[in-house]
């Protein structure tokens, strides 16, 4: 005979679906949570990519969103105490300090979320960091200088939020992200295009997803696939969906870091080559003796 007590305990331990105040369901815990940045990188170099992105983002974030001054002030008393310690104790203190800088200086503003997939990294961002502003400023600096400050990073895709990839959750996320963007541009009407990339996901058809996302765009804004002013970026990866709105997406080469750097380098080489050809084409003055 089956034990009714055991059945009751099993029923109590089952996962219960929770709901928000508006009736939309809240699904289970996710490994990837935003806002954040999707990073495409060289295969087999995911760990190195995380390291270089941490260093890059922390450096840029400290300039855009500086930490409190007291955290940056040097500890003169500590330095004086260090001079009184033995050499072994000073080395131990330095090693301990080297293990702390990321959490201390960045205030834990960036976190690597495991994707368990080659070539794909996700870095979660915490306030006040805005992943869209962070990525755009970085891409513009690469475009201006040709210097990437990274070695293994291919492409960056910022997302203002993430959710489980089901239609109710996606629409709820889109409404929040869209409201925040269009409220900051009140009175303006935009032509937009939805840029959707799906990887390792077969549950929701592409056309269905685009249709439901377009329903969340406020009235007054129209679709324009040829000359859009803003781009709705959607990244669907396995069971996770990320959304953001950006401008100048095509001008900035879809945030392709390596593509921009190579283009800048080739442009500079062509310019140097034209200068050399121009110098060679000039008639040389003959010297009469």
PDB file of C-alpha atoms in Angstrom:
ATOM      1  CA  UNK A   1       0.000   0.000   0.000  1.00  0.00           C
ATOM      2  CA  UNK A   2       1.124   3.525  -0.659  1.00  0.00           C
ATOM      3  CA  UNK A   3       1.829   5.733   2.302  1.00  0.00           C
ATOM      4  CA  UNK A   4      -0.570   8.744   2.301  1.00  0.00           C
ATOM      5  CA  UNK A   5       1.798  10.640   4.572  1.00  0.00           C
ATOM      6  CA  UNK A   6       4.602  10.224   2.076  1.00  0.00           C
ATOM      7  CA  UNK A   7       2.281  11.453  -0.712  1.00  0.00           C
ATOM      8  CA  UNK A   8       1.385  14.505   1.326  1.00  0.00           C
ATOM      9  CA  UNK A   9       5.021  15.340   1.985  1.00  0.00           C
ATOM     10  CA  UNK A  10       5.813  14.920  -1.706  1.00  0.00           C
ATOM     11  CA  UNK A  11       3.007  17.258  -2.635  1.00  0.00           C
ATOM     12  CA  UNK A  12       4.243  19.911  -0.200  1.00  0.00           C
ATOM     13  CA  UNK A  13       7.732  19.767  -1.677  1.00  0.00           C
ATOM     14  CA  UNK A  14       6.576  20.323  -5.229  1.00  0.00           C
ATOM     15  CA  UNK A  15       7.531  23.583  -6.829  1.00  0.00           C
ATOM     16  CA  UNK A  16       4.664  26.046  -6.622  1.00  0.00           C
ATOM     17  CA  UNK A  17       4.245  28.657  -9.325  1.00  0.00           C
ATOM     18  CA  UNK A  18       4.350  32.185  -7.917  1.00  0.00           C
ATOM     19  CA  UNK A  19       2.698  35.231  -9.436  1.00  0.00           C
ATOM     20  CA  UNK A  20       3.312  38.960  -9.484  1.00  0.00           C
ATOM     21  CA  UNK A  21       0.670  41.483  -8.468  1.00  0.00           C
ATOM     22  CA  UNK A  22      -0.315  41.886 -12.138  1.00  0.00           C
ATOM     23  CA  UNK A  23      -0.931  38.162 -12.543  1.00  0.00           C
ATOM     24  CA  UNK A  24       2.174  37.284 -14.567  1.00  0.00           C
ATOM     25  CA  UNK A  25       4.005  34.174 -13.310  1.00  0.00           C
ATOM     26  CA  UNK A  26       7.418  34.268 -11.622  1.00  0.00           C
ATOM     27  CA  UNK A  27       9.479  31.313 -12.773  1.00  0.00           C
ATOM     28  CA  UNK A  28      12.376  29.544 -11.078  1.00  0.00           C
ATOM     29  CA  UNK A  29      15.856  30.748 -10.185  1.00  0.00           C
ATOM     30  CA  UNK A  30      18.088  31.523 -13.160  1.00  0.00           C
ATOM     31  CA  UNK A  31      21.838  31.230 -13.531  1.00  0.00           C
ATOM     32  CA  UNK A  32      21.935  34.311 -15.809  1.00  0.00           C
ATOM     33  CA  UNK A  33      20.439  37.487 -14.398  1.00  0.00           C
ATOM     34  CA  UNK A  34      20.660  41.018 -15.714  1.00  0.00           C
ATOM     35  CA  UNK A  35      21.043  43.791 -16.488  1.00  0.00           C
ATOM     36  CA  UNK A  36      24.344  42.852 -18.022  1.00  0.00           C
ATOM     37  CA  UNK A  37      26.405  42.280 -21.152  1.00  0.00           C
ATOM     38  CA  UNK A  38      26.559  39.237 -23.426  1.00  0.00           C
ATOM     39  CA  UNK A  39      30.108  38.686 -24.665  1.00  0.00           C
ATOM     40  CA  UNK A  40      31.072  36.586 -27.686  1.00  0.00           C
ATOM     41  CA  UNK A  41      34.678  35.437 -27.493  1.00  0.00           C
ATOM     42  CA  UNK A  42      37.334  33.108 -28.892  1.00  0.00           C
ATOM     43  CA  UNK A  43      36.543  29.449 -28.301  1.00  0.00           C
ATOM     44  CA  UNK A  44      38.482  27.982 -25.407  1.00  0.00           C
ATOM     45  CA  UNK A  45      39.354  31.440 -24.038  1.00  0.00           C
ATOM     46  CA  UNK A  46      36.210  32.031 -21.973  1.00  0.00           C
ATOM     47  CA  UNK A  47      38.109  32.272 -18.671  1.00  0.00           C
ATOM     48  CA  UNK A  48      40.610  34.755 -20.087  1.00  0.00           C
ATOM     49  CA  UNK A  49      37.745  36.750 -21.599  1.00  0.00           C
ATOM     50  CA  UNK A  50      36.068  37.071 -18.200  1.00  0.00           C
ATOM     51  CA  UNK A  51      39.336  38.401 -16.760  1.00  0.00           C
ATOM     52  CA  UNK A  52      39.908  41.014 -19.444  1.00  0.00           C
ATOM     53  CA  UNK A  53      36.263  42.131 -19.401  1.00  0.00           C
ATOM     54  CA  UNK A  54      36.372  42.500 -15.616  1.00  0.00           C
ATOM     55  CA  UNK A  55      39.453  44.707 -15.917  1.00  0.00           C
ATOM     56  CA  UNK A  56      37.994  46.757 -18.780  1.00  0.00           C
ATOM     57  CA  UNK A  57      34.566  47.279 -17.225  1.00  0.00           C
ATOM     58  CA  UNK A  58      35.952  48.112 -13.787  1.00  0.00           C
ATOM     59  CA  UNK A  59      38.287  50.702 -15.312  1.00  0.00           C
ATOM     60  CA  UNK A  60      35.520  52.347 -17.330  1.00  0.00           C
ATOM     61  CA  UNK A  61      32.953  52.176 -14.525  1.00  0.00           C
ATOM     62  CA  UNK A  62      35.347  53.912 -12.138  1.00  0.00           C
ATOM     63  CA  UNK A  63      35.465  56.829 -14.604  1.00  0.00           C
ATOM     64  CA  UNK A  64      31.748  56.978 -15.421  1.00  0.00           C
ATOM     65  CA  UNK A  65      30.386  56.079 -11.968  1.00  0.00           C
ATOM     66  CA  UNK A  66      33.237  56.834  -9.518  1.00  0.00           C
ATOM     67  CA  UNK A  67      33.151  55.263  -6.088  1.00  0.00           C
ATOM     68  CA  UNK A  68      33.067  57.261  -2.848  1.00  0.00           C
ATOM     69  CA  UNK A  69      36.218  59.291  -2.198  1.00  0.00           C
ATOM     70  CA  UNK A  70      36.849  57.674   1.150  1.00  0.00           C
ATOM     71  CA  UNK A  71      37.282  54.292  -0.532  1.00  0.00           C
ATOM     72  CA  UNK A  72      40.019  55.704  -2.744  1.00  0.00           C
ATOM     73  CA  UNK A  73      41.903  57.590  -0.014  1.00  0.00           C
ATOM     74  CA  UNK A  74      45.257  55.998   0.894  1.00  0.00           C
ATOM     75  CA  UNK A  75      45.724  54.636   4.367  1.00  0.00           C
ATOM     76  CA  UNK A  76      48.754  56.572   5.657  1.00  0.00           C
ATOM     77  CA  UNK A  77      48.571  54.935   9.082  1.00  0.00           C
ATOM     78  CA  UNK A  78      48.574  51.534   7.433  1.00  0.00           C
ATOM     79  CA  UNK A  79      51.614  52.454   5.343  1.00  0.00           C
ATOM     80  CA  UNK A  80      53.456  53.600   8.457  1.00  0.00           C
ATOM     81  CA  UNK A  81      52.613  50.341  10.210  1.00  0.00           C
ATOM     82  CA  UNK A  82      53.857  48.370   7.206  1.00  0.00           C
ATOM     83  CA  UNK A  83      57.286  49.963   7.475  1.00  0.00           C
ATOM     84  CA  UNK A  84      57.556  48.656  11.010  1.00  0.00           C
ATOM     85  CA  UNK A  85      56.722  45.066   9.997  1.00  0.00           C
ATOM     86  CA  UNK A  86      59.172  42.409   8.975  1.00  0.00           C
ATOM     87  CA  UNK A  87      59.784  41.633   5.309  1.00  0.00           C
ATOM     88  CA  UNK A  88      57.735  38.416   5.533  1.00  0.00           C
ATOM     89  CA  UNK A  89      54.790  40.260   7.091  1.00  0.00           C
ATOM     90  CA  UNK A  90      54.905  42.978   4.414  1.00  0.00           C
ATOM     91  CA  UNK A  91      54.876  40.379   1.632  1.00  0.00           C
ATOM     92  CA  UNK A  92      51.928  38.636   3.288  1.00  0.00           C
ATOM     93  CA  UNK A  93      50.024  41.949   3.457  1.00  0.00           C
ATOM     94  CA  UNK A  94      50.723  42.675  -0.220  1.00  0.00           C
ATOM     95  CA  UNK A  95      49.517  39.236  -1.272  1.00  0.00           C
ATOM     96  CA  UNK A  96      46.371  39.718   0.775  1.00  0.00           C
ATOM     97  CA  UNK A  97      45.763  43.118  -0.826  1.00  0.00           C
ATOM     98  CA  UNK A  98      46.189  41.639  -4.315  1.00  0.00           C
ATOM     99  CA  UNK A  99      43.342  39.264  -3.627  1.00  0.00           C
ATOM    100  CA  UNK A 100      40.955  42.066  -2.650  1.00  0.00           C
ATOM    101  CA  UNK A 101      41.118  44.777  -5.324  1.00  0.00           C
ATOM    102  CA  UNK A 102      38.253  43.607  -7.551  1.00  0.00           C
ATOM    103  CA  UNK A 103      35.634  43.432  -4.820  1.00  0.00           C
ATOM    104  CA  UNK A 104      36.935  46.538  -3.052  1.00  0.00           C
ATOM    105  CA  UNK A 105      37.469  48.877  -5.988  1.00  0.00           C
ATOM    106  CA  UNK A 106      34.467  47.871  -8.072  1.00  0.00           C
ATOM    107  CA  UNK A 107      32.084  47.398  -5.163  1.00  0.00           C
ATOM    108  CA  UNK A 108      31.079  44.014  -6.616  1.00  0.00           C
ATOM    109  CA  UNK A 109      29.397  45.784  -9.531  1.00  0.00           C
ATOM    110  CA  UNK A 110      30.212  43.013 -12.011  1.00  0.00           C
ATOM    111  CA  UNK A 111      29.555  39.296 -11.726  1.00  0.00           C
ATOM    112  CA  UNK A 112      30.327  36.485 -14.139  1.00  0.00           C
ATOM    113  CA  UNK A 113      27.259  34.275 -14.682  1.00  0.00           C
ATOM    114  CA  UNK A 114      27.950  30.712 -15.789  1.00  0.00           C
ATOM    115  CA  UNK A 115      26.624  29.926 -19.284  1.00  0.00           C
ATOM    116  CA  UNK A 116      28.286  26.508 -19.666  1.00  0.00           C
ATOM    117  CA  UNK A 117      28.601  27.217 -23.391  1.00  0.00           C
ATOM    118  CA  UNK A 118      31.733  27.750 -25.524  1.00  0.00           C
ATOM    119  CA  UNK A 119      32.310  31.284 -26.841  1.00  0.00           C
ATOM    120  CA  UNK A 120      29.551  32.792 -24.679  1.00  0.00           C
ATOM    121  CA  UNK A 121      30.067  34.850 -21.508  1.00  0.00           C
ATOM    122  CA  UNK A 122      27.551  36.910 -19.529  1.00  0.00           C
ATOM    123  CA  UNK A 123      28.656  39.661 -17.140  1.00  0.00           C
ATOM    124  CA  UNK A 124      25.930  40.897 -14.814  1.00  0.00           C
ATOM    125  CA  UNK A 125      25.974  44.592 -13.857  1.00  0.00           C
ATOM    126  CA  UNK A 126      24.689  46.160 -10.652  1.00  0.00           C
ATOM    127  CA  UNK A 127      23.537  49.777 -10.128  1.00  0.00           C
ATOM    128  CA  UNK A 128      24.572  52.417 -10.851  1.00  0.00           C
ATOM    129  CA  UNK A 129      26.159  50.742 -13.890  1.00  0.00           C
ATOM    130  CA  UNK A 130      24.096  51.046 -17.084  1.00  0.00           C
ATOM    131  CA  UNK A 131      25.254  48.295 -19.487  1.00  0.00           C
ATOM    132  CA  UNK A 132      24.068  50.190 -22.571  1.00  0.00           C
ATOM    133  CA  UNK A 133      25.973  53.355 -21.675  1.00  0.00           C
ATOM    134  CA  UNK A 134      29.014  51.303 -20.680  1.00  0.00           C
ATOM    135  CA  UNK A 135      29.174  49.376 -23.962  1.00  0.00           C
ATOM    136  CA  UNK A 136      28.446  52.392 -26.174  1.00  0.00           C
ATOM    137  CA  UNK A 137      31.216  54.459 -24.566  1.00  0.00           C
ATOM    138  CA  UNK A 138      33.657  51.591 -24.965  1.00  0.00           C
ATOM    139  CA  UNK A 139      32.751  50.965 -28.616  1.00  0.00           C
ATOM    140  CA  UNK A 140      33.038  54.678 -29.410  1.00  0.00           C
ATOM    141  CA  UNK A 141      36.534  54.730 -27.883  1.00  0.00           C
ATOM    142  CA  UNK A 142      37.551  51.713 -29.994  1.00  0.00           C
ATOM    143  CA  UNK A 143      36.148  53.400 -33.098  1.00  0.00           C
ATOM    144  CA  UNK A 144      38.106  56.582 -32.360  1.00  0.00           C
ATOM    145  CA  UNK A 145      41.442  55.014 -31.407  1.00  0.00           C
ATOM    146  CA  UNK A 146      41.456  51.486 -32.840  1.00  0.00           C
ATOM    147  CA  UNK A 147      42.616  50.226 -29.427  1.00  0.00           C
ATOM    148  CA  UNK A 148      40.435  47.441 -28.020  1.00  0.00           C
ATOM    149  CA  UNK A 149      42.120  46.860 -24.629  1.00  0.00           C
ATOM    150  CA  UNK A 150      40.938  43.255 -25.035  1.00  0.00           C
ATOM    151  CA  UNK A 151      42.419  40.242 -26.788  1.00  0.00           C
ATOM    152  CA  UNK A 152      39.734  37.556 -26.943  1.00  0.00           C
ATOM    153  CA  UNK A 153      36.488  39.555 -27.044  1.00  0.00           C
ATOM    154  CA  UNK A 154      34.591  39.552 -30.344  1.00  0.00           C
ATOM    155  CA  UNK A 155      31.249  41.256 -29.787  1.00  0.00           C
ATOM    156  CA  UNK A 156      29.284  42.853 -26.948  1.00  0.00           C
ATOM    157  CA  UNK A 157      25.511  42.981 -26.546  1.00  0.00           C
ATOM    158  CA  UNK A 158      24.189  45.017 -23.597  1.00  0.00           C
ATOM    159  CA  UNK A 159      20.810  44.101 -22.115  1.00  0.00           C
ATOM    160  CA  UNK A 160      18.866  46.307 -19.700  1.00  0.00           C
ATOM    161  CA  UNK A 161      17.179  43.275 -18.174  1.00  0.00           C
ATOM    162  CA  UNK A 162      16.734  39.522 -18.492  1.00  0.00           C
ATOM    163  CA  UNK A 163      13.913  37.078 -17.910  1.00  0.00           C
ATOM    164  CA  UNK A 164      12.877  33.504 -18.557  1.00  0.00           C
ATOM    165  CA  UNK A 165      12.189  33.008 -22.267  1.00  0.00           C
ATOM    166  CA  UNK A 166       8.412  32.599 -22.204  1.00  0.00           C
ATOM    167  CA  UNK A 167       5.957  35.059 -23.710  1.00  0.00           C
ATOM    168  CA  UNK A 168       4.388  36.473 -20.494  1.00  0.00           C
ATOM    169  CA  UNK A 169       7.808  37.120 -18.943  1.00  0.00           C
ATOM    170  CA  UNK A 170       9.237  38.562 -22.157  1.00  0.00           C
ATOM    171  CA  UNK A 171       6.354  40.991 -22.592  1.00  0.00           C
ATOM    172  CA  UNK A 172       6.558  42.095 -18.972  1.00  0.00           C
ATOM    173  CA  UNK A 173      10.293  42.771 -19.341  1.00  0.00           C
ATOM    174  CA  UNK A 174       9.826  44.620 -22.641  1.00  0.00           C
ATOM    175  CA  UNK A 175       7.169  46.925 -21.163  1.00  0.00           C
ATOM    176  CA  UNK A 176       9.500  47.913 -18.336  1.00  0.00           C
ATOM    177  CA  UNK A 177      12.538  48.456 -20.574  1.00  0.00           C
ATOM    178  CA  UNK A 178      10.572  50.329 -23.239  1.00  0.00           C
ATOM    179  CA  UNK A 179       8.865  52.593 -20.691  1.00  0.00           C
ATOM    180  CA  UNK A 180      12.183  53.588 -19.177  1.00  0.00           C
ATOM    181  CA  UNK A 181      13.690  54.468 -22.578  1.00  0.00           C
ATOM    182  CA  UNK A 182      10.731  56.316 -24.093  1.00  0.00           C
ATOM    183  CA  UNK A 183      10.027  58.226 -20.872  1.00  0.00           C
ATOM    184  CA  UNK A 184      13.562  59.625 -21.122  1.00  0.00           C
ATOM    185  CA  UNK A 185      12.738  60.756 -24.688  1.00  0.00           C
ATOM    186  CA  UNK A 186       9.268  62.082 -24.034  1.00  0.00           C
ATOM    187  CA  UNK A 187       7.652  63.798 -27.004  1.00  0.00           C
ATOM    188  CA  UNK A 188       9.879  62.101 -29.583  1.00  0.00           C
ATOM    189  CA  UNK A 189       8.615  59.573 -32.103  1.00  0.00           C
ATOM    190  CA  UNK A 190      11.079  56.939 -33.248  1.00  0.00           C
ATOM    191  CA  UNK A 191      11.393  54.566 -36.158  1.00  0.00           C
ATOM    192  CA  UNK A 192      12.562  51.260 -34.733  1.00  0.00           C
ATOM    193  CA  UNK A 193      13.738  47.828 -35.735  1.00  0.00           C
ATOM    194  CA  UNK A 194      13.825  44.633 -33.693  1.00  0.00           C
ATOM    195  CA  UNK A 195      17.218  42.903 -33.848  1.00  0.00           C
ATOM    196  CA  UNK A 196      16.619  39.364 -32.595  1.00  0.00           C
ATOM    197  CA  UNK A 197      19.269  36.681 -32.169  1.00  0.00           C
ATOM    198  CA  UNK A 198      18.279  33.205 -30.953  1.00  0.00           C
ATOM    199  CA  UNK A 199      20.808  30.612 -29.802  1.00  0.00           C
ATOM    200  CA  UNK A 200      20.141  27.150 -28.397  1.00  0.00           C
ATOM    201  CA  UNK A 201      16.413  27.846 -28.120  1.00  0.00           C
ATOM    202  CA  UNK A 202      13.591  26.131 -30.022  1.00  0.00           C
ATOM    203  CA  UNK A 203      10.535  26.729 -27.822  1.00  0.00           C
ATOM    204  CA  UNK A 204       9.201  30.020 -29.218  1.00  0.00           C
ATOM    205  CA  UNK A 205       9.176  30.600 -33.011  1.00  0.00           C
ATOM    206  CA  UNK A 206      11.055  33.677 -34.158  1.00  0.00           C
ATOM    207  CA  UNK A 207       8.015  35.293 -35.799  1.00  0.00           C
ATOM    208  CA  UNK A 208       5.871  34.786 -32.700  1.00  0.00           C
ATOM    209  CA  UNK A 209       8.467  36.388 -30.466  1.00  0.00           C
ATOM    210  CA  UNK A 210       8.874  39.428 -32.730  1.00  0.00           C
ATOM    211  CA  UNK A 211       5.102  39.877 -32.920  1.00  0.00           C
ATOM    212  CA  UNK A 212       4.654  39.846 -29.141  1.00  0.00           C
ATOM    213  CA  UNK A 213       7.583  42.226 -28.591  1.00  0.00           C
ATOM    214  CA  UNK A 214       6.216  44.706 -31.146  1.00  0.00           C
ATOM    215  CA  UNK A 215       2.927  44.767 -29.222  1.00  0.00           C
ATOM    216  CA  UNK A 216       4.787  46.220 -26.239  1.00  0.00           C
ATOM    217  CA  UNK A 217       6.116  49.277 -28.109  1.00  0.00           C
ATOM    218  CA  UNK A 218       4.117  52.404 -27.135  1.00  0.00           C
ATOM    219  CA  UNK A 219       1.889  54.022 -29.735  1.00  0.00           C
ATOM    220  CA  UNK A 220       3.410  56.679 -31.968  1.00  0.00           C
ATOM    221  CA  UNK A 221       6.554  54.721 -32.818  1.00  0.00           C
ATOM    222  CA  UNK A 222       6.676  52.887 -36.131  1.00  0.00           C
ATOM    223  CA  UNK A 223       8.654  50.024 -37.630  1.00  0.00           C
ATOM    224  CA  UNK A 224      11.272  50.948 -40.224  1.00  0.00           C
ATOM    225  CA  UNK A 225      13.534  48.140 -41.405  1.00  0.00           C
ATOM    226  CA  UNK A 226      15.548  50.364 -43.764  1.00  0.00           C
ATOM    227  CA  UNK A 227      16.377  53.488 -41.728  1.00  0.00           C
ATOM    228  CA  UNK A 228      15.604  52.842 -38.056  1.00  0.00           C
ATOM    229  CA  UNK A 229      16.523  55.413 -35.438  1.00  0.00           C
ATOM    230  CA  UNK A 230      16.542  52.996 -32.519  1.00  0.00           C
ATOM    231  CA  UNK A 231      17.137  49.275 -32.284  1.00  0.00           C
ATOM    232  CA  UNK A 232      15.446  46.850 -29.931  1.00  0.00           C
ATOM    233  CA  UNK A 233      18.145  44.281 -29.188  1.00  0.00           C
ATOM    234  CA  UNK A 234      16.867  40.868 -28.137  1.00  0.00           C
ATOM    235  CA  UNK A 235      19.161  38.012 -27.159  1.00  0.00           C
ATOM    236  CA  UNK A 236      17.512  34.649 -26.552  1.00  0.00           C
ATOM    237  CA  UNK A 237      19.982  32.137 -25.172  1.00  0.00           C
ATOM    238  CA  UNK A 238      18.645  28.758 -24.056  1.00  0.00           C
ATOM    239  CA  UNK A 239      15.890  29.632 -21.554  1.00  0.00           C
ATOM    240  CA  UNK A 240      16.981  33.272 -21.030  1.00  0.00           C
ATOM    241  CA  UNK A 241      15.870  36.406 -22.880  1.00  0.00           C
ATOM    242  CA  UNK A 242      17.608  39.788 -22.661  1.00  0.00           C
ATOM    243  CA  UNK A 243      16.299  43.117 -23.990  1.00  0.00           C
ATOM    244  CA  UNK A 244      17.657  46.633 -24.504  1.00  0.00           C
ATOM    245  CA  UNK A 245      17.149  49.680 -26.726  1.00  0.00           C
ATOM    246  CA  UNK A 246      20.157  51.333 -28.371  1.00  0.00           C
ATOM    247  CA  UNK A 247      20.887  53.997 -30.966  1.00  0.00           C
ATOM    248  CA  UNK A 248      23.550  54.082 -33.706  1.00  0.00           C
ATOM    249  CA  UNK A 249      23.730  50.290 -33.686  1.00  0.00           C
ATOM    250  CA  UNK A 250      24.658  49.977 -37.364  1.00  0.00           C
ATOM    251  CA  UNK A 251      27.033  52.952 -37.271  1.00  0.00           C
ATOM    252  CA  UNK A 252      28.880  51.260 -34.413  1.00  0.00           C
ATOM    253  CA  UNK A 253      29.147  48.027 -36.419  1.00  0.00           C
ATOM    254  CA  UNK A 254      26.756  46.087 -34.178  1.00  0.00           C
ATOM    255  CA  UNK A 255      29.228  46.451 -31.299  1.00  0.00           C
ATOM    256  CA  UNK A 256      31.694  44.127 -33.033  1.00  0.00           C
ATOM    257  CA  UNK A 257      34.921  45.025 -31.240  1.00  0.00           C
ATOM    258  CA  UNK A 258      37.340  43.111 -33.455  1.00  0.00           C
ATOM    259  CA  UNK A 259      35.608  44.265 -36.630  1.00  0.00           C
ATOM    260  CA  UNK A 260      35.929  47.914 -35.647  1.00  0.00           C
ATOM    261  CA  UNK A 261      39.587  47.533 -34.642  1.00  0.00           C
ATOM    262  CA  UNK A 262      40.509  45.711 -37.870  1.00  0.00           C
ATOM    263  CA  UNK A 263      38.657  48.304 -39.938  1.00  0.00           C
ATOM    264  CA  UNK A 264      40.490  51.119 -38.181  1.00  0.00           C
ATOM    265  CA  UNK A 265      43.826  49.401 -38.752  1.00  0.00           C
ATOM    266  CA  UNK A 266      43.133  48.764 -42.450  1.00  0.00           C
ATOM    267  CA  UNK A 267      41.970  52.348 -42.913  1.00  0.00           C
ATOM    268  CA  UNK A 268      45.187  53.639 -41.357  1.00  0.00           C
ATOM    269  CA  UNK A 269      47.303  51.339 -43.548  1.00  0.00           C
ATOM    270  CA  UNK A 270      45.454  52.502 -46.687  1.00  0.00           C
ATOM    271  CA  UNK A 271      46.012  56.107 -45.680  1.00  0.00           C
ATOM    272  CA  UNK A 272      49.729  55.529 -45.141  1.00  0.00           C
ATOM    273  CA  UNK A 273      49.945  53.673 -48.454  1.00  0.00           C
ATOM    274  CA  UNK A 274      48.317  56.568 -50.334  1.00  0.00           C
ATOM    275  CA  UNK A 275      50.774  59.004 -48.758  1.00  0.00           C
ATOM    276  CA  UNK A 276      53.725  56.873 -49.904  1.00  0.00           C
ATOM    277  CA  UNK A 277      52.302  56.537 -53.421  1.00  0.00           C
ATOM    278  CA  UNK A 278      51.746  60.272 -53.587  1.00  0.00           C
ATOM    279  CA  UNK A 279      55.333  60.946 -52.576  1.00  0.00           C
ATOM    280  CA  UNK A 280      56.655  58.465 -55.145  1.00  0.00           C
ATOM    281  CA  UNK A 281      54.556  60.046 -57.899  1.00  0.00           C
ATOM    282  CA  UNK A 282      56.053  63.498 -57.412  1.00  0.00           C
ATOM    283  CA  UNK A 283      58.584  64.455 -60.126  1.00  0.00           C
ATOM    284  CA  UNK A 284      62.128  64.482 -58.809  1.00  0.00           C
ATOM    285  CA  UNK A 285      64.112  67.650 -59.370  1.00  0.00           C
ATOM    286  CA  UNK A 286      67.117  67.173 -61.632  1.00  0.00           C
ATOM    287  CA  UNK A 287      70.385  68.603 -60.386  1.00  0.00           C
ATOM    288  CA  UNK A 288      72.610  70.094 -63.103  1.00  0.00           C
ATOM    289  CA  UNK A 289      76.347  70.064 -62.605  1.00  0.00           C
TER     290      UNK A 289
END
